[in-house]
Coordinates of N, CA and C and ligand atoms in Angstrom, one line a residue:
X294 N -39.4 8.5 -82.0 CA -40.6 8.7 -82.8 C -41.8 8.6 -82.0
X295 N -41.9 7.7 -81.1 CA -43.1 7.6 -80.3 C -43.4 8.8 -79.5
X296 N -42.3 9.5 -79.1 CA -42.5 10.8 -78.4 C -43.0 11.9 -79.3
X297 N -42.5 12.0 -80.5 CA -43.1 12.9 -81.5 C -44.6 12.7 -81.6
X298 N -44.9 11.4 -81.7 CA -46.3 11.0 -81.9 C -47.2 11.5 -80.8
X299 N -46.7 11.3 -79.5 CA -47.5 11.7 -78.4 C -47.6 13.2 -78.4
X300 N -46.6 14.0 -78.7 CA -46.6 15.4 -78.8 C -47.7 15.9 -79.8
X301 N -47.6 15.2 -81.0 CA -48.6 15.6 -82.1 C -50.0 15.3 -81.6
X302 N -50.2 14.2 -81.0 CA -51.6 13.9 -80.6 C -52.1 14.9 -79.6
X303 N -51.2 15.4 -78.7 CA -51.5 16.4 -77.7 C -51.9 17.7 -78.4
X304 N -51.1 18.1 -79.4 CA -51.3 19.3 -80.2 C -52.7 19.2 -80.9
X305 N -53.0 18.1 -81.4 CA -54.3 17.9 -82.1 C -55.4 18.1 -81.1
X306 N -55.3 17.5 -80.0 CA -56.3 17.5 -78.9 C -56.5 19.0 -78.5
X307 N -55.4 19.7 -78.3 CA -55.6 21.1 -77.9 C -56.2 22.0 -79.0
X308 N -55.9 21.7 -80.2 CA -56.4 22.5 -81.3 C -57.9 22.2 -81.4
X309 N -58.3 20.9 -81.2 CA -59.8 20.6 -81.2 C -60.5 21.4 -80.1
X310 N -59.9 21.4 -78.9 CA -60.5 22.1 -77.8 C -60.6 23.6 -78.1
X311 N -59.5 24.2 -78.6 CA -59.6 25.7 -79.0 C -60.7 26.0 -80.0
X312 N -60.9 25.0 -80.9 CA -61.9 25.2 -81.9 C -63.3 24.9 -81.5
X313 N -63.4 24.4 -80.2 CA -64.7 24.0 -79.7 C -65.2 22.8 -80.3
X314 N -64.3 21.9 -80.7 CA -64.7 20.7 -81.4 C -64.5 19.5 -80.4
X315 N -65.3 18.5 -80.5 CA -65.2 17.3 -79.6 C -63.8 16.6 -79.7
X316 N -63.3 16.1 -78.6 CA -62.1 15.3 -78.7 C -62.3 14.2 -79.6
X317 N -61.3 14.0 -80.5 CA -61.4 12.8 -81.4 C -62.1 13.2 -82.7
X318 N -62.5 14.5 -82.9 CA -63.1 15.0 -84.1 C -62.2 14.9 -85.3
X319 N -60.9 14.9 -85.0 CA -59.9 15.0 -86.1 C -59.1 13.7 -86.1
X320 N -59.0 13.1 -87.3 CA -58.2 11.9 -87.5 C -56.8 12.2 -87.9
X321 N -55.8 11.7 -87.3 CA -54.4 11.8 -87.7 C -54.1 10.8 -88.7
X322 N -53.8 11.2 -89.9 CA -53.3 10.3 -91.0 C -51.8 10.5 -91.0
X323 N -51.1 9.5 -90.4 CA -49.6 9.6 -90.3 C -49.0 9.2 -91.6
X324 N -48.4 10.2 -92.3 CA -47.8 10.0 -93.6 C -46.4 9.4 -93.5
X325 N -46.3 8.1 -93.9 CA -45.1 7.4 -93.6 C -44.3 7.2 -94.9
X326 N -44.6 8.0 -96.0 CA -43.8 7.9 -97.2 C -42.3 8.0 -96.9
X327 N -41.5 7.3 -97.7 CA -40.1 7.3 -97.6 C -39.5 6.5 -96.4
X328 N -40.2 6.5 -95.3 CA -39.7 5.9 -94.1 C -39.9 4.4 -94.1
X329 N -38.9 3.7 -93.5 CA -38.9 2.2 -93.5 C -39.6 1.7 -92.3
X330 N -39.8 0.4 -92.2 CA -40.6 -0.2 -91.1 C -40.0 0.1 -89.7
X331 N -38.7 0.3 -89.7 CA -38.1 0.6 -88.4 C -38.6 1.9 -87.8
X332 N -39.0 2.8 -88.6 CA -39.5 4.1 -88.2 C -41.0 4.1 -87.9
X333 N -41.7 3.2 -88.8 CA -43.1 3.1 -88.7 C -43.6 2.3 -87.5
X334 N -42.9 1.2 -87.2 CA -43.3 0.3 -86.2 C -43.5 0.9 -84.8
X335 N -42.6 1.8 -84.3 CA -42.9 2.3 -83.0 C -44.3 3.1 -82.9
X336 N -44.7 3.7 -84.0 CA -46.0 4.4 -84.0 C -47.1 3.4 -84.0
X337 N -46.9 2.3 -84.8 CA -47.9 1.2 -84.7 C -48.0 0.6 -83.3
X338 N -46.8 0.4 -82.7 CA -46.8 -0.2 -81.4 C -47.4 0.8 -80.3
X339 N -47.3 2.1 -80.6 CA -48.0 3.1 -79.7 C -49.5 3.1 -79.9
X340 N -50.0 2.3 -80.8 CA -51.4 2.1 -81.0 C -52.0 2.8 -82.1
X341 N -51.2 3.5 -82.9 CA -51.8 4.2 -84.1 C -52.1 3.3 -85.2
X342 N -53.2 3.6 -86.0 CA -53.5 2.6 -87.0 C -53.8 3.3 -88.4
X343 N -53.9 4.6 -88.4 CA -54.2 5.3 -89.7 C -53.0 5.9 -90.3
X344 N -52.6 5.4 -91.5 CA -51.4 5.9 -92.2 C -51.7 6.3 -93.6
X345 N -50.7 7.1 -94.2 CA -50.9 7.5 -95.6 C -49.6 7.3 -96.3
X346 N -49.7 6.9 -97.6 CA -48.6 6.8 -98.5 C -48.9 7.5 -99.8
X347 N -47.9 8.0 -100.5 CA -48.2 8.7 -101.7 C -47.8 8.0 -103.0
X348 N -47.3 6.8 -102.8 CA -47.0 5.9 -104.0 C -47.5 4.5 -103.9
X349 N -48.1 4.0 -104.9 CA -48.7 2.7 -104.8 C -47.6 1.6 -104.6
X350 N -46.6 1.7 -105.4 CA -45.5 0.7 -105.4 C -44.8 0.6 -104.0
X351 N -44.6 1.8 -103.5 CA -44.0 1.9 -102.1 C -44.9 1.2 -101.1
X352 N -46.1 1.5 -101.2 CA -47.1 0.9 -100.2 C -47.1 -0.6 -100.3
X353 N -47.0 -1.1 -101.6 CA -47.0 -2.5 -101.8 C -45.8 -3.2 -101.2
X354 N -44.7 -2.4 -101.3 CA -43.4 -3.0 -100.8 C -43.4 -3.0 -99.2
X355 N -44.0 -2.1 -98.6 CA -43.9 -1.9 -97.2 C -45.0 -2.5 -96.3
X356 N -46.2 -2.3 -96.8 CA -47.4 -2.6 -95.9 C -47.9 -4.0 -95.7
X357 N -47.8 -4.9 -96.7 CA -48.2 -6.2 -96.5 C -47.6 -6.9 -95.3
X358 N -46.3 -6.7 -95.1 CA -45.6 -7.3 -94.0 C -46.0 -6.7 -92.6
X359 N -46.2 -5.3 -92.6 CA -46.6 -4.7 -91.4 C -48.0 -5.1 -91.0
X360 N -48.8 -5.3 -92.1 CA -50.2 -5.6 -91.8 C -50.4 -7.1 -91.3
X361 N -49.4 -7.9 -91.5 CA -49.5 -9.2 -90.9 C -49.4 -9.1 -89.4
X362 N -48.7 -8.1 -88.9 CA -48.7 -7.9 -87.4 C -49.7 -7.0 -86.9
X363 N -50.1 -6.0 -87.7 CA -51.1 -5.0 -87.3 C -52.2 -5.0 -88.3
X364 N -53.2 -6.0 -88.1 CA -54.1 -6.3 -89.2 C -55.2 -5.2 -89.4
X365 N -55.4 -4.3 -88.4 CA -56.4 -3.3 -88.5 C -56.0 -2.0 -88.9
X366 N -54.8 -2.0 -89.7 CA -54.3 -0.7 -90.2 C -55.3 -0.2 -91.3
X367 N -55.5 1.2 -91.3 CA -56.3 1.8 -92.4 C -55.3 2.7 -93.2
X368 N -55.1 2.3 -94.5 CA -54.1 3.0 -95.3 C -54.8 3.9 -96.3
X369 N -54.3 5.2 -96.3 CA -54.8 6.2 -97.2 C -53.8 6.5 -98.3
X370 N -54.3 6.6 -99.6 CA -53.5 7.0 -100.7 C -53.6 8.6 -100.8
X371 N -52.5 9.3 -100.6 CA -52.5 10.7 -100.7 C -51.7 11.3 -101.8
X372 N -51.2 10.5 -102.7 CA -50.5 10.9 -103.9 C -51.3 10.7 -105.2
X373 N -50.8 11.3 -106.3 CA -51.5 11.2 -107.5 C -51.6 9.7 -108.0
X374 N -52.7 9.4 -108.6 CA -53.0 8.0 -109.0 C -53.1 7.9 -110.5
X375 N -52.3 7.1 -111.2 CA -52.5 6.9 -112.6 C -53.5 5.7 -112.8
X376 N -54.2 5.8 -113.9 CA -55.2 4.8 -114.1 C -54.7 3.4 -114.2
X377 N -53.4 3.3 -114.7 CA -52.9 1.9 -114.8 C -52.5 1.3 -113.5
X378 N -52.6 2.1 -112.4 CA -52.3 1.6 -111.1 C -53.5 1.5 -110.2
X379 N -54.7 1.7 -110.8 CA -55.9 1.7 -110.0 C -56.2 0.3 -109.4
X380 N -55.9 -0.7 -110.1 CA -56.2 -2.1 -109.6 C -55.4 -2.3 -108.4
X381 N -54.1 -2.0 -108.4 CA -53.2 -2.2 -107.3 C -53.6 -1.3 -106.1
X382 N -53.9 -0.1 -106.5 CA -54.3 0.9 -105.4 C -55.5 0.4 -104.6
X383 N -56.5 0.0 -105.4 CA -57.8 -0.5 -104.7 C -57.5 -1.7 -103.9
X384 N -56.5 -2.5 -104.3 CA -56.2 -3.7 -103.5 C -55.5 -3.4 -102.2
X385 N -54.7 -2.4 -102.2 CA -53.9 -2.1 -100.9 C -54.4 -1.0 -100.1
X386 N -55.1 0.0 -100.7 CA -55.5 1.2 -99.9 C -57.0 1.0 -99.5
X387 N -57.3 1.6 -98.3 CA -58.6 1.6 -97.7 C -59.4 2.9 -98.1
X388 N -58.6 3.9 -98.3 CA -59.2 5.2 -98.6 C -58.3 5.9 -99.7
X389 N -59.0 6.4 -100.8 CA -58.3 7.1 -101.9 C -58.6 8.6 -101.7
X390 N -57.6 9.4 -101.4 CA -57.8 10.8 -101.1 C -57.6 11.7 -102.3
X391 N -57.3 11.1 -103.4 CA -56.8 11.9 -104.5 C -57.5 11.7 -105.9
X392 N -58.9 11.5 -105.7 CA -59.7 11.5 -107.0 C -59.7 12.9 -107.6
X393 N -59.2 13.0 -108.8 CA -59.1 14.4 -109.3 C -59.5 14.6 -110.7
X394 N -60.0 13.6 -111.4 CA -60.4 13.8 -112.8 C -61.3 12.6 -113.2
X395 N -62.2 12.9 -114.2 CA -63.2 12.0 -114.6 C -62.7 10.6 -115.0
X396 N -61.5 10.6 -115.7 CA -61.0 9.3 -116.2 C -60.6 8.4 -115.0
X397 N -60.0 9.0 -114.0 CA -59.6 8.3 -112.8 C -60.9 7.8 -112.0
X398 N -61.9 8.7 -111.9 CA -63.1 8.4 -111.2 C -63.8 7.2 -111.8
X399 N -63.9 7.2 -113.2 CA -64.5 6.1 -113.9 C -63.7 4.8 -113.7
X400 N -62.4 4.9 -113.7 CA -61.5 3.7 -113.5 C -61.7 3.1 -112.1
X401 N -61.9 4.0 -111.1 CA -62.1 3.5 -109.8 C -63.5 2.8 -109.6
X402 N -64.5 3.5 -110.2 CA -65.8 2.9 -110.1 C -65.8 1.5 -110.8
X403 N -65.2 1.3 -111.9 CA -65.1 0.0 -112.6 C -64.3 -1.0 -111.7
X404 N -63.3 -0.5 -111.1 CA -62.4 -1.5 -110.3 C -63.1 -1.9 -109.0
X405 N -63.9 -1.0 -108.4 CA -64.7 -1.4 -107.2 C -65.6 -2.5 -107.6
X406 N -66.3 -2.3 -108.8 CA -67.2 -3.3 -109.3 C -66.5 -4.6 -109.5
X407 N -65.4 -4.6 -110.1 CA -64.7 -5.8 -110.5 C -64.2 -6.5 -109.3
X408 N -63.6 -5.8 -108.3 CA -63.1 -6.5 -107.1 C -64.2 -6.7 -106.0
X409 N -65.4 -6.2 -106.3 CA -66.4 -6.3 -105.3 C -66.2 -5.6 -104.0
X410 N -65.5 -4.5 -104.1 CA -65.2 -3.7 -102.8 C -65.6 -2.2 -103.1
X411 N -65.6 -1.5 -102.0 CA -65.8 0.0 -102.0 C -64.7 0.6 -101.2
X412 N -64.2 1.7 -101.6 CA -63.2 2.4 -100.8 C -63.6 3.8 -100.7
X413 N -63.6 4.4 -99.5 CA -64.0 5.8 -99.3 C -63.1 6.6 -100.2
X414 N -63.7 7.6 -100.8 CA -63.0 8.5 -101.7 C -63.1 10.0 -101.3
X415 N -62.0 10.7 -101.4 CA -62.0 12.1 -101.3 C -61.7 12.7 -102.7
X416 N -62.3 13.8 -103.0 CA -61.9 14.5 -104.2 C -60.8 15.5 -103.8
X417 N -59.7 15.5 -104.6 CA -58.7 16.5 -104.4 C -59.0 17.7 -105.2
X418 N -59.0 18.9 -104.5 CA -59.3 20.2 -105.1 C -58.0 21.0 -105.2
X419 N -57.7 21.5 -106.4 CA -56.5 22.3 -106.6 C -56.8 23.7 -106.2
X420 N -56.9 24.0 -104.9 CA -57.5 25.3 -104.5 C -56.6 26.5 -104.9
X421 N -55.3 26.2 -105.1 CA -54.5 27.3 -105.6 C -54.4 27.4 -107.1
X422 N -55.1 26.6 -107.8 CA -55.1 26.5 -109.3 C -53.7 26.5 -109.8
X423 N -52.8 25.7 -109.2 CA -51.5 25.6 -109.6 C -51.4 24.6 -110.8
X424 N -50.8 25.0 -111.9 CA -50.7 24.1 -113.1 C -50.0 22.8 -112.8
X425 N -49.0 22.8 -112.0 CA -48.2 21.6 -111.8 C -48.9 20.7 -110.8
X426 N -49.9 21.1 -110.1 CA -50.5 20.3 -109.0 C -51.8 19.6 -109.5
X427 N -52.0 18.4 -108.9 CA -53.2 17.6 -109.2 C -54.4 18.3 -108.5
X428 N -55.6 17.8 -108.9 CA -56.8 18.3 -108.3 C -57.7 19.0 -109.2
X429 N -59.0 18.8 -109.0 CA -60.0 19.5 -109.8 C -60.0 21.0 -109.4
X430 N -60.2 21.8 -110.4 CA -60.2 23.3 -110.2 C -61.5 23.6 -109.4
X431 N -61.4 24.7 -108.5 CA -62.5 25.1 -107.8 C -63.8 25.3 -108.6
X432 N -63.6 25.9 -109.8 CA -64.8 26.2 -110.6 C -65.4 25.0 -111.2
X433 N -64.6 23.9 -111.3 CA -65.2 22.6 -111.8 C -65.6 21.7 -110.7
X434 N -65.4 22.1 -109.5 CA -65.6 21.1 -108.4 C -67.0 20.6 -108.3
X435 N -68.0 21.5 -108.3 CA -69.4 21.1 -108.1 C -69.8 20.1 -109.2
X436 N -69.5 20.3 -110.4 CA -69.8 19.4 -111.5 C -69.1 18.0 -111.3
X437 N -67.9 18.1 -110.9 CA -67.1 16.9 -110.8 C -67.6 16.0 -109.6
X438 N -68.0 16.7 -108.5 CA -68.5 16.0 -107.3 C -69.8 15.3 -107.7
X439 N -70.7 16.1 -108.4 CA -72.0 15.5 -108.9 C -71.7 14.3 -109.8
X440 N -70.8 14.4 -110.7 CA -70.5 13.3 -111.6 C -70.0 12.1 -110.8
X441 N -69.1 12.2 -109.8 CA -68.6 11.1 -109.1 C -69.7 10.5 -108.2
X442 N -70.5 11.3 -107.6 CA -71.5 10.8 -106.7 C -72.7 10.3 -107.4
X443 N -73.3 11.0 -108.3 CA -74.6 10.7 -108.9 C -74.4 9.7 -110.1
X444 N -73.5 10.0 -111.0 CA -73.3 9.2 -112.2 C -72.5 7.9 -111.9
X445 N -71.5 8.0 -111.1 CA -70.6 6.9 -110.9 C -70.9 6.1 -109.6
X446 N -71.7 6.8 -108.7 CA -72.0 6.2 -107.4 C -70.8 5.9 -106.6
X447 N -69.7 6.7 -106.7 CA -68.5 6.5 -105.9 C -68.9 6.8 -104.4
X448 N -68.3 6.0 -103.5 CA -68.4 6.3 -102.1 C -67.7 7.6 -101.7
X449 N -68.2 8.7 -102.0 CA -67.6 10.0 -101.8 C -67.8 10.5 -100.4
X450 N -66.7 10.7 -99.6 CA -66.9 11.2 -98.2 C -66.4 12.6 -98.0
X451 N -65.6 13.1 -98.8 CA -65.1 14.5 -98.6 C -64.1 15.0 -99.6
X452 N -63.5 16.1 -99.2 CA -62.5 16.8 -100.1 C -61.2 16.9 -99.4
X453 N -60.2 17.0 -100.3 CA -58.8 17.1 -99.8 C -58.1 18.2 -100.6
X454 N -57.2 18.9 -99.9 CA -56.3 19.9 -100.7 C -54.9 20.0 -100.1
X455 N -54.0 20.5 -101.0 CA -52.7 20.8 -100.6 C -52.4 22.2 -101.0
X456 N -52.5 23.2 -100.1 CA -52.3 24.6 -100.5 C -51.0 24.9 -101.1
X457 N -50.9 25.9 -101.9 CA -49.6 26.4 -102.4 C -48.6 26.7 -101.2
X458 N -47.3 26.4 -101.4 CA -46.4 26.5 -100.3 C -46.2 28.0 -99.8
X459 N -46.4 28.9 -100.7 CA -46.1 30.3 -100.4 C -47.3 31.2 -100.1
X460 N -48.5 30.5 -99.9 CA -49.7 31.3 -99.6 C -50.2 31.0 -98.2
X461 N -51.1 31.9 -97.7 CA -51.7 31.7 -96.5 C -52.6 30.5 -96.6
X462 N -52.3 29.4 -95.8 CA -53.1 28.2 -96.0 C -54.6 28.4 -95.6
X463 N -54.8 29.3 -94.6 CA -56.2 29.4 -94.1 C -57.2 29.7 -95.2
X464 N -56.8 30.5 -96.2 CA -57.7 30.9 -97.3 C -58.1 29.6 -98.1
X465 N -57.1 28.7 -98.2 CA -57.4 27.5 -99.0 C -58.2 26.5 -98.2
X466 N -58.0 26.5 -96.9 CA -58.8 25.6 -96.1 C -60.2 26.1 -96.0
X467 N -60.4 27.4 -96.0 CA -61.8 28.0 -95.9 C -62.5 27.7 -97.3
X468 N -61.8 27.8 -98.4 CA -62.4 27.6 -99.7 C -62.8 26.1 -99.8
X469 N -61.9 25.2 -99.3 CA -62.2 23.8 -99.4 C -63.5 23.5 -98.6
X470 N -63.6 24.1 -97.4 CA -64.7 23.9 -96.6 C -66.0 24.4 -97.2
X471 N -65.9 25.5 -97.9 CA -67.1 26.1 -98.5 C -67.6 25.2 -99.6
X472 N -66.7 24.7 -100.4 CA -67.1 23.7 -101.5 C -67.7 22.5 -100.9
X473 N -67.1 22.0 -99.8 CA -67.7 20.8 -99.2 C -69.1 21.0 -98.7
X474 N -69.2 22.1 -98.0 CA -70.5 22.4 -97.4 C -71.6 22.6 -98.4
X475 N -71.3 23.3 -99.5 CA -72.4 23.5 -100.5 C -72.8 22.2 -101.2
X476 N -71.9 21.2 -101.1 CA -72.1 19.9 -101.8 C -72.5 18.8 -100.8
X477 N -72.7 19.2 -99.5 CA -73.1 18.2 -98.5 C -72.1 17.1 -98.2
X478 N -70.8 17.5 -98.3 CA -69.7 16.5 -98.0 C -69.2 16.9 -96.6
X479 N -69.0 15.9 -95.8 CA -68.7 16.1 -94.4 C -67.2 16.1 -94.0
X480 N -66.4 15.4 -94.8 CA -65.0 15.2 -94.3 C -64.0 16.1 -95.1
X481 N -63.1 16.7 -94.4 CA -62.1 17.6 -95.0 C -60.7 17.1 -94.6
X482 N -59.9 16.6 -95.6 CA -58.5 16.3 -95.4 C -57.7 17.5 -95.7
X483 N -57.3 18.2 -94.7 CA -56.4 19.4 -94.9 C -55.6 19.6 -93.7
X484 N -54.4 20.2 -93.9 CA -53.5 20.4 -92.9 C -52.3 19.4 -92.9
X485 N -51.1 20.0 -92.9 CA -49.9 19.1 -92.9 C -49.1 19.6 -91.7
X486 N -47.8 19.2 -91.6 CA -47.1 19.4 -90.3 C -47.0 20.9 -90.0
X487 N -46.9 21.8 -91.0 CA -46.7 23.2 -90.8 C -48.0 24.0 -90.5
X488 N -49.1 23.4 -90.7 CA -50.3 24.2 -90.6 C -51.6 23.5 -90.1
X489 N -51.3 22.4 -89.5 CA -52.5 21.5 -89.1 C -53.4 22.2 -88.0
X490 N -52.8 23.0 -87.2 CA -53.6 23.6 -86.1 C -54.6 24.6 -86.8
X491 N -54.1 25.3 -87.8 CA -55.0 26.2 -88.5 C -56.1 25.4 -89.2
X492 N -55.7 24.3 -89.8 CA -56.7 23.5 -90.5 C -57.8 23.0 -89.6
X493 N -57.4 22.6 -88.4 CA -58.3 22.1 -87.4 C -59.3 23.2 -87.0
X494 N -58.8 24.4 -86.8 CA -59.6 25.5 -86.5 C -60.7 25.7 -87.6
X495 N -60.3 25.4 -88.9 CA -61.2 25.7 -90.0 C -62.0 24.5 -90.4
X496 N -62.0 23.4 -89.6 CA -62.9 22.3 -89.8 C -62.3 21.0 -90.3
X497 N -61.0 20.9 -90.4 CA -60.4 19.6 -90.8 C -60.9 18.5 -90.0
X498 N -61.2 17.4 -90.7 CA -61.6 16.1 -90.1 C -60.4 15.1 -90.1
X499 N -59.5 15.4 -91.1 CA -58.3 14.6 -91.3 C -57.1 15.5 -91.4
X500 N -56.0 15.3 -90.7 CA -54.8 16.0 -90.9 C -53.7 15.0 -91.3
X501 N -53.0 15.4 -92.3 CA -52.0 14.5 -92.9 C -50.6 14.9 -92.5
X502 N -50.0 14.2 -91.5 CA -48.8 14.6 -90.9 C -47.6 13.6 -91.1
X503 N -46.6 14.1 -91.7 CA -45.4 13.3 -91.9 C -44.3 13.7 -91.0
X504 N -43.7 14.8 -91.3 CA -42.6 15.3 -90.5 C -42.9 15.4 -89.0
X505 N -44.0 15.9 -88.6 CA -44.4 16.1 -87.2 C -44.4 14.8 -86.5
X506 N -44.7 13.7 -87.1 CA -44.8 12.4 -86.5 C -43.5 11.7 -86.5
X507 N -42.8 11.7 -87.7 CA -41.7 10.8 -87.9 C -40.4 11.5 -88.0
X508 N -40.4 12.9 -87.9 CA -39.1 13.6 -88.1 C -38.9 13.8 -89.6
X509 N -37.7 14.4 -89.9 CA -37.4 14.8 -91.3 C -37.3 13.5 -92.1
X510 N -37.8 13.6 -93.4 CA -37.7 12.4 -94.3 C -36.3 12.3 -94.9
X511 N -35.8 11.0 -94.9 CA -34.5 10.8 -95.6 C -34.7 11.0 -97.1
X512 N -33.7 11.2 -97.8 CA -33.8 11.3 -99.3 C -34.2 9.9 -99.8
X513 N -35.0 9.9 -100.9 CA -35.4 8.6 -101.5 C -34.2 7.9 -102.0
Ligands
PLP724 C1 -45.9 14.3 -97.7 C2 -47.3 14.7 -97.6 C3 -47.8 15.1 -96.4 C4 -47.1 15.3 -95.1 O1 -46.2 16.4 -95.2 P1 -45.5 16.9 -93.9 O2 -45.2 18.3 -94.2 O3 -44.2 16.1 -93.7 O4 -46.4 16.7 -92.7 C5 -49.2 15.5 -96.4 N1 -49.9 15.3 -97.5 C6 -49.4 14.9 -98.7 C7 -50.3 14.8 -99.9 C8 -48.1 14.5 -98.8 O5 -47.6 14.1 -100.0

């Protein structure tokens, strides 16, 4: 695992160079969903600290013990969030990448207030307008961003997308970037194991890599 990790870091560095971006411009979010501590620990021991999970309950089961040994971990939520899990999500995650609807945005704002904390938020955009996929539609993005930032005062840092599997990801990355730029948002979470170099070329600040770091995921 640690060798996968070194290879991936190297590929990120080279992609940054090719894109004329400074070294370290891109943050690797190692997506550890499904994997157990035995697979995650070598990457922690290699010095990595930014991880992502897509389920609140799974993160609660795995990360408190790991955090006792690696206290400076930064954990990102990259999966859909139901409002009844907002309290738990805010307690365990440092970054919420999947703010996608007004009801969730309101619940997060309330929970930050209640717990006296703030968590960096990304808005997820459904760039492919896929009915089964979460995310605000591109046409609604500007209004939703304004609502989150101005009406709710959420700590909004950027946008996130998951392109359709059967389409050219570059088109979706370019669209995400355009929406971010016209709204003055600086961070772009885009790019997974199959397309992260393209994403870096198009301005990704965060790439979310599971398979490339940890190998194939076992069945749940
Ligand atoms: C699982 C997952 C990833 C990582 O996918 P890989 O193809 O294994 O790199 C990235 N983003 C999200 C939202 C995911 O659920």
